[in-house]
mmCIF file of C-alpha atoms in Angstrom:
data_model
loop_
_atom_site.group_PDB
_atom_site.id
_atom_site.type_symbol
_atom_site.label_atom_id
_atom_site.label_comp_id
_atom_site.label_asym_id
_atom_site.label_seq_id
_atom_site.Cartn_x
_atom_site.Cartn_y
_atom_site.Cartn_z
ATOM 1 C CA UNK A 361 135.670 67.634 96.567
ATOM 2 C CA UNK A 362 134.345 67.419 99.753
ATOM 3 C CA UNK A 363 131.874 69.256 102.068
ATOM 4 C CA UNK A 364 132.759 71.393 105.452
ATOM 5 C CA UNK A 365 129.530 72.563 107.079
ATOM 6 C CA UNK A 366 127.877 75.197 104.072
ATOM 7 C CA UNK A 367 131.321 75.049 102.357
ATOM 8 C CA UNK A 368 133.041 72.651 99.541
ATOM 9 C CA UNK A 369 136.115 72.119 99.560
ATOM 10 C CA UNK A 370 138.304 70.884 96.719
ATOM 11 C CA UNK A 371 141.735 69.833 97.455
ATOM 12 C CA UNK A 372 145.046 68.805 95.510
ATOM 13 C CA UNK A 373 147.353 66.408 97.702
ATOM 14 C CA UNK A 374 150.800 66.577 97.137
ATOM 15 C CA UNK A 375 152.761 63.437 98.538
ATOM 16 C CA UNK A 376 156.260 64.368 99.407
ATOM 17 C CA UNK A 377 157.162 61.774 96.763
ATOM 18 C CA UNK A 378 155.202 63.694 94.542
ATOM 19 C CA UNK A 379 156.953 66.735 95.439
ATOM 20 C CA UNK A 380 160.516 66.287 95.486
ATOM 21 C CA UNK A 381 159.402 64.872 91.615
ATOM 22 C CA UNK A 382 157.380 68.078 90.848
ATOM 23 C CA UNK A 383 159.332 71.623 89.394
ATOM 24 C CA UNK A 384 158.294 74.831 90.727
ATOM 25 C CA UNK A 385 156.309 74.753 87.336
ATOM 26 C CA UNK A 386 154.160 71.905 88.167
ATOM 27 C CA UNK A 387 153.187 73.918 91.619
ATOM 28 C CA UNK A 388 152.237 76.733 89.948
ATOM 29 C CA UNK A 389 150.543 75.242 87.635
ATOM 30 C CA UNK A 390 148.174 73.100 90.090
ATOM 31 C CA UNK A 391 147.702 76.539 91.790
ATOM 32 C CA UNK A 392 146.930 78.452 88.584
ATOM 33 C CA UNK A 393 144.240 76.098 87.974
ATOM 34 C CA UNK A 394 143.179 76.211 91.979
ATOM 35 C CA UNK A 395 142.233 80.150 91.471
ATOM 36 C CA UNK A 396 140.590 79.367 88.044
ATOM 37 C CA UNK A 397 138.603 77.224 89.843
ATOM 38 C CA UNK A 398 137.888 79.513 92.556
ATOM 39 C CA UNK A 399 136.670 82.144 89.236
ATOM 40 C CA UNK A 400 134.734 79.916 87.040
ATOM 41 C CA UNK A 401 132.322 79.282 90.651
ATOM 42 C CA UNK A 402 132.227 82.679 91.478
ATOM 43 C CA UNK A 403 131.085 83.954 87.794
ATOM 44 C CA UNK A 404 128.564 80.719 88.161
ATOM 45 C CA UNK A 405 127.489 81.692 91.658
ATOM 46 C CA UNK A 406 126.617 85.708 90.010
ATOM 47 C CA UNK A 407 124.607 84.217 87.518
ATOM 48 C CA UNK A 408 122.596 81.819 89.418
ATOM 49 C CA UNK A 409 121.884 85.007 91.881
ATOM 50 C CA UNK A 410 121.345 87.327 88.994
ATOM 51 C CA UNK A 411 118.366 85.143 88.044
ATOM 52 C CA UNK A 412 116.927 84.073 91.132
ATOM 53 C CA UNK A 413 117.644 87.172 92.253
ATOM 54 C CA UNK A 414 118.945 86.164 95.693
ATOM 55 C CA UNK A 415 121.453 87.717 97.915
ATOM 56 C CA UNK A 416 124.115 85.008 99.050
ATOM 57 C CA UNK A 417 127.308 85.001 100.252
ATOM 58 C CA UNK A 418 130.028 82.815 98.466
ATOM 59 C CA UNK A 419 133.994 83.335 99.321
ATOM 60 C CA UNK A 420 136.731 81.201 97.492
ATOM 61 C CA UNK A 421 140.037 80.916 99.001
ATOM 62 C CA UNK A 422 143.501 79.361 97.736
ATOM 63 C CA UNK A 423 145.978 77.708 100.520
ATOM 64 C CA UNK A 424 149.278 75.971 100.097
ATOM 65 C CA UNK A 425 151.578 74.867 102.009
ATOM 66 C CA UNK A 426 152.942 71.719 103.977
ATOM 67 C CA UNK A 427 149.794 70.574 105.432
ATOM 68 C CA UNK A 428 146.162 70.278 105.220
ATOM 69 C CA UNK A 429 143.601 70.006 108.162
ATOM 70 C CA UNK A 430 140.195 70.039 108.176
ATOM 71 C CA UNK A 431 137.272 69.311 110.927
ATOM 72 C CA UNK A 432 134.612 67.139 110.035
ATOM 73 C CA UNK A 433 131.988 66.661 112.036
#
């Protein structure tokens, strides 16, 4: 877990050691618990607002694929 600018980000690295090991299960699996992830902190998120009773924006987002990039800065 990591921060980008007002954003964490939480990340799963695959090497491709890792991934000529892994079944298709094993991917799906990692990103079944990825969107879980993204659920559990957007149910969190609508309760903290609910009692502070604050309007804030919060997005969740999965990605997968060969390669990750971020800027940090």
């Amino acid at each position: 877990v990591k921060t980008v600018g007002d954003a964490y980000e939480i990340m799963l690295a695959f090497s491709p050691t890792d991934l000529k090991e892994c079944s298709v299960a094993d991917i799906q699996r990692a990103v079944g618990l990825s969107v879980q992830c993204s659920q559990e902190l957007l149910l969190c998120a609508l309760s903290i607002f609910e009692v502070l009773q604050v309007g804030l924006s919060v997005r969740c987002g999965t990605a997968i694929g060969p390669a990750f990039a971020a800027v940090i800065g």
